[in-house]
Coordinates of C-alpha atoms in Angstrom, one line a residue:
M1 CA 103.7 34.0 113.3
T2 CA 105.8 37.1 114.7
Q3 CA 107.1 39.6 112.4
Q4 CA 110.3 40.7 113.0
A5 CA 110.4 44.8 113.0
E6 CA 114.2 46.0 111.0
P7 CA 115.8 48.6 113.3
D8 CA 116.0 51.3 111.9
A9 CA 112.1 51.4 111.7
T10 CA 112.1 50.4 115.4
A11 CA 114.5 53.7 116.3
E12 CA 112.3 56.0 114.1
A13 CA 108.9 54.8 116.2
V14 CA 110.6 55.2 119.8
P15 CA 110.9 58.2 121.5
A16 CA 114.0 59.3 122.6
D17 CA 112.3 60.2 126.1
A18 CA 110.4 56.8 126.2
Q19 CA 114.0 55.1 126.0
S20 CA 115.8 57.1 128.5
G21 CA 112.9 56.9 131.1
P22 CA 112.9 55.1 134.8
G23 CA 112.3 51.3 134.6
A24 CA 113.0 51.2 130.6
Q25 CA 114.9 48.5 128.6
K26 CA 116.8 48.8 126.1
A27 CA 115.7 46.4 123.1
P28 CA 118.8 44.6 121.8
G29 CA 119.6 45.3 118.5
V30 CA 118.3 49.1 118.8
Q31 CA 120.1 52.2 118.0
R32 CA 118.9 54.9 120.1
R33 CA 118.7 57.9 117.8
V34 CA 118.7 61.1 119.1
M35 CA 116.4 64.5 117.1
H36 CA 117.9 68.2 117.1
P37 CA 116.2 70.9 116.7
D38 CA 116.4 73.0 113.7
G39 CA 118.5 75.7 115.4
F40 CA 116.6 78.3 115.3
G41 CA 117.0 79.5 118.5
A42 CA 120.4 79.2 118.8
A43 CA 120.5 80.5 115.7
Y44 CA 118.5 83.8 117.2
C45 CA 120.3 84.1 120.7
A46 CA 123.6 84.4 119.0
S47 CA 122.6 86.8 116.1
M48 CA 121.2 89.2 119.1
A49 CA 125.2 89.2 120.4
G50 CA 126.7 89.5 117.8
L51 CA 124.3 93.0 116.9
C52 CA 125.2 94.3 121.0
A53 CA 128.3 93.4 120.1
E54 CA 128.7 95.4 117.2
A55 CA 126.8 98.4 118.6
A56 CA 128.9 98.8 121.7
V57 CA 131.8 98.7 119.7
A58 CA 130.7 100.9 117.5
G59 CA 128.8 103.5 120.0
T60 CA 132.2 103.6 121.9
I61 CA 134.1 104.9 119.4
G62 CA 131.3 107.0 118.6
V63 CA 131.2 108.1 122.0
L64 CA 135.4 108.8 121.9
V65 CA 135.8 110.5 118.7
M66 CA 132.8 112.8 119.6
L67 CA 134.8 113.9 123.2
S68 CA 137.1 115.5 120.6
R69 CA 134.6 117.1 118.6
E70 CA 131.7 120.2 119.6
H71 CA 129.2 118.8 121.6
A72 CA 126.5 119.3 124.2
G73 CA 128.2 117.6 127.0
L74 CA 128.0 113.9 128.8
P75 CA 125.6 113.5 131.7
H76 CA 126.8 114.5 134.7
G77 CA 126.7 112.3 138.6
L78 CA 126.6 108.4 139.0
L79 CA 123.0 108.4 138.8
A80 CA 122.8 109.8 135.7
I81 CA 125.3 107.8 133.6
A82 CA 124.0 104.3 135.2
A83 CA 120.6 105.3 134.2
V84 CA 122.2 106.3 130.2
V85 CA 123.6 103.2 130.3
F86 CA 121.1 101.1 131.4
A87 CA 118.6 102.3 128.8
V88 CA 121.0 102.2 126.0
A89 CA 121.7 98.6 127.1
L90 CA 117.9 97.6 126.8
L91 CA 117.4 100.0 123.9
G92 CA 120.2 98.0 122.3
I93 CA 118.7 94.9 123.4
L94 CA 115.4 95.6 121.8
V95 CA 116.5 96.4 118.7
S96 CA 119.1 93.4 118.6
G97 CA 115.9 91.4 118.8
F98 CA 114.5 93.2 116.0
V99 CA 116.8 93.7 113.3
T100 CA 117.1 89.7 114.1
A101 CA 113.3 88.9 113.4
V102 CA 113.0 91.0 110.1
T103 CA 116.8 90.7 108.4
V104 CA 119.1 88.2 110.1
M105 CA 116.5 85.2 110.0
P106 CA 115.1 85.7 106.6
A107 CA 119.0 85.9 105.1
L108 CA 119.5 82.7 106.9
A109 CA 115.9 81.1 105.9
L110 CA 116.8 82.5 102.2
A111 CA 120.3 81.1 102.0
R112 CA 119.1 77.0 103.3
R113 CA 116.3 77.0 100.7
V114 CA 119.0 78.2 97.9
S115 CA 121.3 76.1 98.9
R116 CA 118.8 73.1 98.9
R117 CA 117.3 74.3 95.5
T118 CA 120.9 74.3 94.0
G119 CA 122.2 70.7 95.7
R120 CA 125.2 72.1 97.5
P121 CA 125.7 72.2 101.3
E122 CA 125.1 74.8 103.4
G123 CA 127.3 77.1 104.5
A124 CA 128.8 80.9 105.3
L125 CA 128.6 81.5 101.4
W126 CA 125.3 81.4 100.9
D127 CA 124.6 83.2 104.5
A128 CA 126.6 86.0 103.1
V129 CA 125.3 86.2 99.4
A130 CA 121.9 86.1 101.2
V131 CA 122.5 89.1 103.2
P132 CA 123.1 92.2 100.3
V133 CA 119.8 90.7 99.2
V134 CA 117.8 91.2 102.2
A135 CA 119.4 94.3 102.7
A136 CA 118.4 95.8 99.7
A137 CA 114.6 94.3 100.7
A138 CA 115.2 96.3 103.8
V139 CA 116.0 99.8 102.1
A140 CA 113.7 99.3 99.6
V141 CA 110.4 98.7 102.2
F142 CA 112.0 101.8 104.2
G143 CA 112.4 104.0 101.2
G144 CA 109.2 103.5 100.2
V145 CA 107.6 104.1 103.6
S146 CA 109.2 107.2 104.2
A147 CA 108.8 108.3 100.3
L148 CA 104.9 107.7 101.3
G149 CA 105.3 109.8 104.8
S150 CA 107.3 112.8 102.8
L151 CA 106.1 112.0 99.0
S152 CA 109.5 112.9 98.2
L153 CA 112.3 110.7 97.0
S154 CA 115.3 110.5 98.5
S155 CA 118.6 110.6 96.4
P156 CA 119.6 107.5 95.3
V157 CA 123.2 108.4 97.3
K158 CA 121.2 107.9 100.5
Y159 CA 119.4 104.9 99.4
L160 CA 123.0 103.7 97.8
L161 CA 124.6 104.4 101.5
G162 CA 121.9 102.8 103.1
W163 CA 122.2 99.6 101.4
A164 CA 126.1 99.1 102.1
S165 CA 125.9 100.4 105.8
L166 CA 123.1 97.5 106.3
T167 CA 124.9 95.1 104.9
V168 CA 128.1 95.8 106.7
A169 CA 126.1 95.7 109.9
L170 CA 123.9 92.5 109.1
L171 CA 127.2 90.6 107.9
P172 CA 129.0 89.6 110.9
A173 CA 125.8 88.5 112.9
T174 CA 124.0 86.5 110.0
L175 CA 127.4 83.9 109.5
I176 CA 127.5 84.0 113.2
A177 CA 124.0 83.0 113.7
G178 CA 124.6 80.7 110.8
V179 CA 127.6 78.9 112.3
A180 CA 125.1 78.4 115.1
G181 CA 122.2 77.1 113.5
R182 CA 124.2 74.4 111.9
R183 CA 126.1 73.0 115.2
V184 CA 122.9 72.8 116.2
R185 CA 121.8 70.6 113.9
E186 CA 124.4 68.6 113.5
G187 CA 124.5 67.5 117.1
R188 CA 127.2 69.1 118.3
S189 CA 127.5 71.3 121.5
V190 CA 127.5 74.8 120.3
R191 CA 128.0 78.3 123.1
M192 CA 127.8 81.0 120.3
A193 CA 126.2 83.7 122.4
R194 CA 128.4 82.9 125.1
R195 CA 131.4 83.0 122.9
V196 CA 130.9 86.2 120.9
S197 CA 129.4 88.0 124.2
R198 CA 132.7 87.2 125.3
D199 CA 134.7 88.3 122.7
G200 CA 132.6 91.2 122.1
A201 CA 133.5 92.4 125.7
V202 CA 137.0 91.8 124.8
A203 CA 136.1 93.7 122.3
W204 CA 135.0 96.7 123.7
L205 CA 137.5 96.5 126.5
A206 CA 140.2 96.7 123.4
V207 CA 138.7 99.8 122.7
C208 CA 138.3 101.6 125.5
A209 CA 141.6 101.0 126.5
V210 CA 143.2 102.4 123.2
G211 CA 140.9 105.7 123.5
A212 CA 142.2 106.2 127.5
A213 CA 145.3 106.0 125.6
V214 CA 144.6 108.0 123.3
Y215 CA 143.5 110.7 125.3
G216 CA 145.4 110.4 128.3
S217 CA 148.5 110.7 126.5
G218 CA 147.3 114.0 125.0
L219 CA 147.7 112.8 121.8
V220 CA 144.6 113.9 121.2
S221 CA 142.5 116.8 123.7
V222 CA 139.1 116.8 124.8
Y223 CA 137.0 119.7 123.6
Q224 CA 136.9 122.3 125.7
P225 CA 134.6 125.6 124.5
P226 CA 136.7 128.9 123.9
R227 CA 137.7 131.2 126.9
L228 CA 136.4 134.4 125.6
D229 CA 137.1 138.0 127.3
T230 CA 135.4 140.8 127.3
E231 CA 137.6 142.4 124.0
Q232 CA 137.0 139.1 122.0
L233 CA 133.3 138.8 122.8
A234 CA 133.0 142.3 122.0
G235 CA 132.4 142.9 117.6
T236 CA 129.2 142.0 115.3
W237 CA 127.2 138.8 115.5
T238 CA 125.3 137.2 113.2
D239 CA 122.7 134.8 112.7
G240 CA 124.0 134.2 109.1
H241 CA 119.8 135.1 108.0
G242 CA 119.7 139.1 107.9
G243 CA 119.6 139.4 112.2
T244 CA 122.9 141.0 113.8
V245 CA 123.7 142.1 117.0
K246 CA 126.6 144.0 117.7
L247 CA 128.5 144.4 121.2
A248 CA 130.5 147.2 122.0
E249 CA 133.4 147.0 124.8
D250 CA 132.3 149.4 127.2
G251 CA 128.8 147.4 127.1
A252 CA 126.5 148.5 124.7
A253 CA 124.6 146.5 122.0
V254 CA 122.5 147.2 119.2
A255 CA 120.5 144.5 117.5
D256 CA 119.3 144.4 114.0
G257 CA 116.4 142.1 112.6
L258 CA 117.5 140.0 115.6
D259 CA 115.4 137.0 116.2
N260 CA 113.9 136.8 120.0
Y261 CA 112.1 133.3 120.4
V262 CA 109.0 134.5 122.3
W263 CA 105.6 131.7 123.2
D264 CA 103.3 132.1 121.0
G265 CA 99.6 130.5 123.2
T266 CA 100.1 127.6 121.3
G267 CA 102.7 125.1 122.3
K268 CA 105.5 126.7 120.2
D269 CA 108.1 129.4 119.8
R270 CA 108.3 131.8 117.0
P271 CA 110.7 134.3 116.0
K272 CA 110.0 138.5 115.8
D273 CA 111.9 140.6 114.8
C274 CA 114.0 142.4 117.5
D275 CA 115.1 146.1 116.7
G276 CA 116.8 148.4 118.8
S277 CA 119.9 149.1 121.3
G278 CA 120.5 147.5 124.9
T279 CA 123.0 146.1 127.1
W280 CA 125.5 143.3 127.3
K281 CA 127.9 141.5 130.2
P282 CA 130.0 138.6 130.4
V283 CA 128.7 135.7 132.6
K284 CA 131.5 134.6 134.9
D285 CA 131.9 130.9 136.4
G286 CA 134.9 131.0 138.8
G287 CA 136.8 134.3 137.2
K288 CA 136.7 132.7 133.3
V289 CA 133.9 134.1 131.1
E290 CA 131.1 131.4 130.0
G291 CA 129.4 133.5 127.9
L292 CA 127.3 136.2 128.0
S293 CA 124.3 138.3 129.6
L294 CA 122.2 140.4 126.6
H295 CA 118.8 142.5 126.9
I296 CA 117.5 144.4 124.7
G297 CA 114.9 146.9 126.1
S298 CA 112.7 147.8 123.2
C299 CA 111.9 144.4 122.3
E300 CA 111.8 142.6 125.7
L301 CA 114.9 140.6 124.9
T302 CA 116.4 139.2 127.9
R303 CA 119.0 136.1 127.2
N304 CA 122.1 134.7 128.4
W305 CA 124.2 133.5 125.6
S306 CA 126.7 130.4 125.9
V307 CA 129.8 130.6 123.7
S308 CA 130.6 127.3 121.3
G309 CA 132.6 126.8 118.5
T310 CA 136.6 127.7 118.8
V311 CA 138.8 130.8 119.3
K312 CA 139.2 131.2 115.7
E313 CA 135.4 130.5 114.8
P314 CA 133.0 131.4 117.6
R315 CA 129.5 131.1 118.2
I316 CA 127.4 132.1 120.8
S317 CA 123.9 130.7 121.5
H318 CA 120.8 129.6 123.3
E319 CA 118.3 127.7 124.0
I320 CA 114.7 127.7 122.2
G321 CA 111.8 125.6 122.2
K322 CA 111.0 123.4 125.2
P323 CA 114.0 122.8 127.4
G324 CA 116.0 119.9 126.7
S325 CA 114.6 120.3 122.6
G326 CA 118.1 120.0 121.4
K327 CA 117.5 122.9 119.1
R328 CA 119.4 126.3 119.5
Y329 CA 119.8 129.7 117.7
V330 CA 123.0 130.2 116.9
L331 CA 124.9 133.7 116.0
T332 CA 128.7 133.5 114.6
K333 CA 131.0 136.4 114.7
V334 CA 131.9 138.5 111.6
V335 CA 135.8 138.7 111.4
K336 CA 137.4 140.8 109.1
H337 CA 140.3 139.2 107.2
R338 CA 143.3 141.7 107.0
K339 CA 144.1 142.2 103.4

């Protein structure tokens, strides 16, 4: 006596590959059943695409805003620009993968667990609720590590701002990743990463177009250092810590407590007070004053200072430390206001 298997049980036991292989015959009454993955890969890729799109748009907006304010300058040359763009893109991909692993995927896992515990279907609402919780945990961990390193706690306002910023940044990527994962589990075709990349590229191009229109129309101007003549450079300049230098229109200079950064033999530049008289002269490029050259013989101070700030509030500065350190010694002109 032969026992007949139930159709459902047969479908469970027969793998999809065995049914669809060459020469395989489909048994009558047996319904083919396709097993779908859990959507982890689709959710991960969609989250990375979303975070990269956010970073590209936010970074472009930041560059456009920086152009209107005082800045050290952008890289020159096609190769330099290409290298910077490649490095930033590679860093963005790596960071987006790390952020997805430590925040977005745990948020999706938390949302799925809570929805199953409550007996309600998964959805964008659960994903949105899980994001602030995961963001708070991330800020707590990062804040704890920073506090151990510095042996001091930051102000609560900084933690609150960090939590709010992280929540806003993670919310779009988490919602996109949640949709991608659910579509895969439901057996529907999913191309969320491609769609997010396309929409992100469109948004980035729109931001670039708006920025080009704003700067091209003259509504906003790119920052340019002030062009000062000899009369405007002459006067008293201070570092705000007691160090001053007085520049006369005839080229004479007198330093009082001015910091002179010299190599101390241990790999650091340490300031020493510089007092005494010397000379100065404008540094010109194409007939325009770009800065000034200052020489104080008593303390062997010979520096070229670049001009920055504005015409109303000019500053002169020179780089200190290792080349490319970004550290500068800044002097501000003492302006006497009329009463």
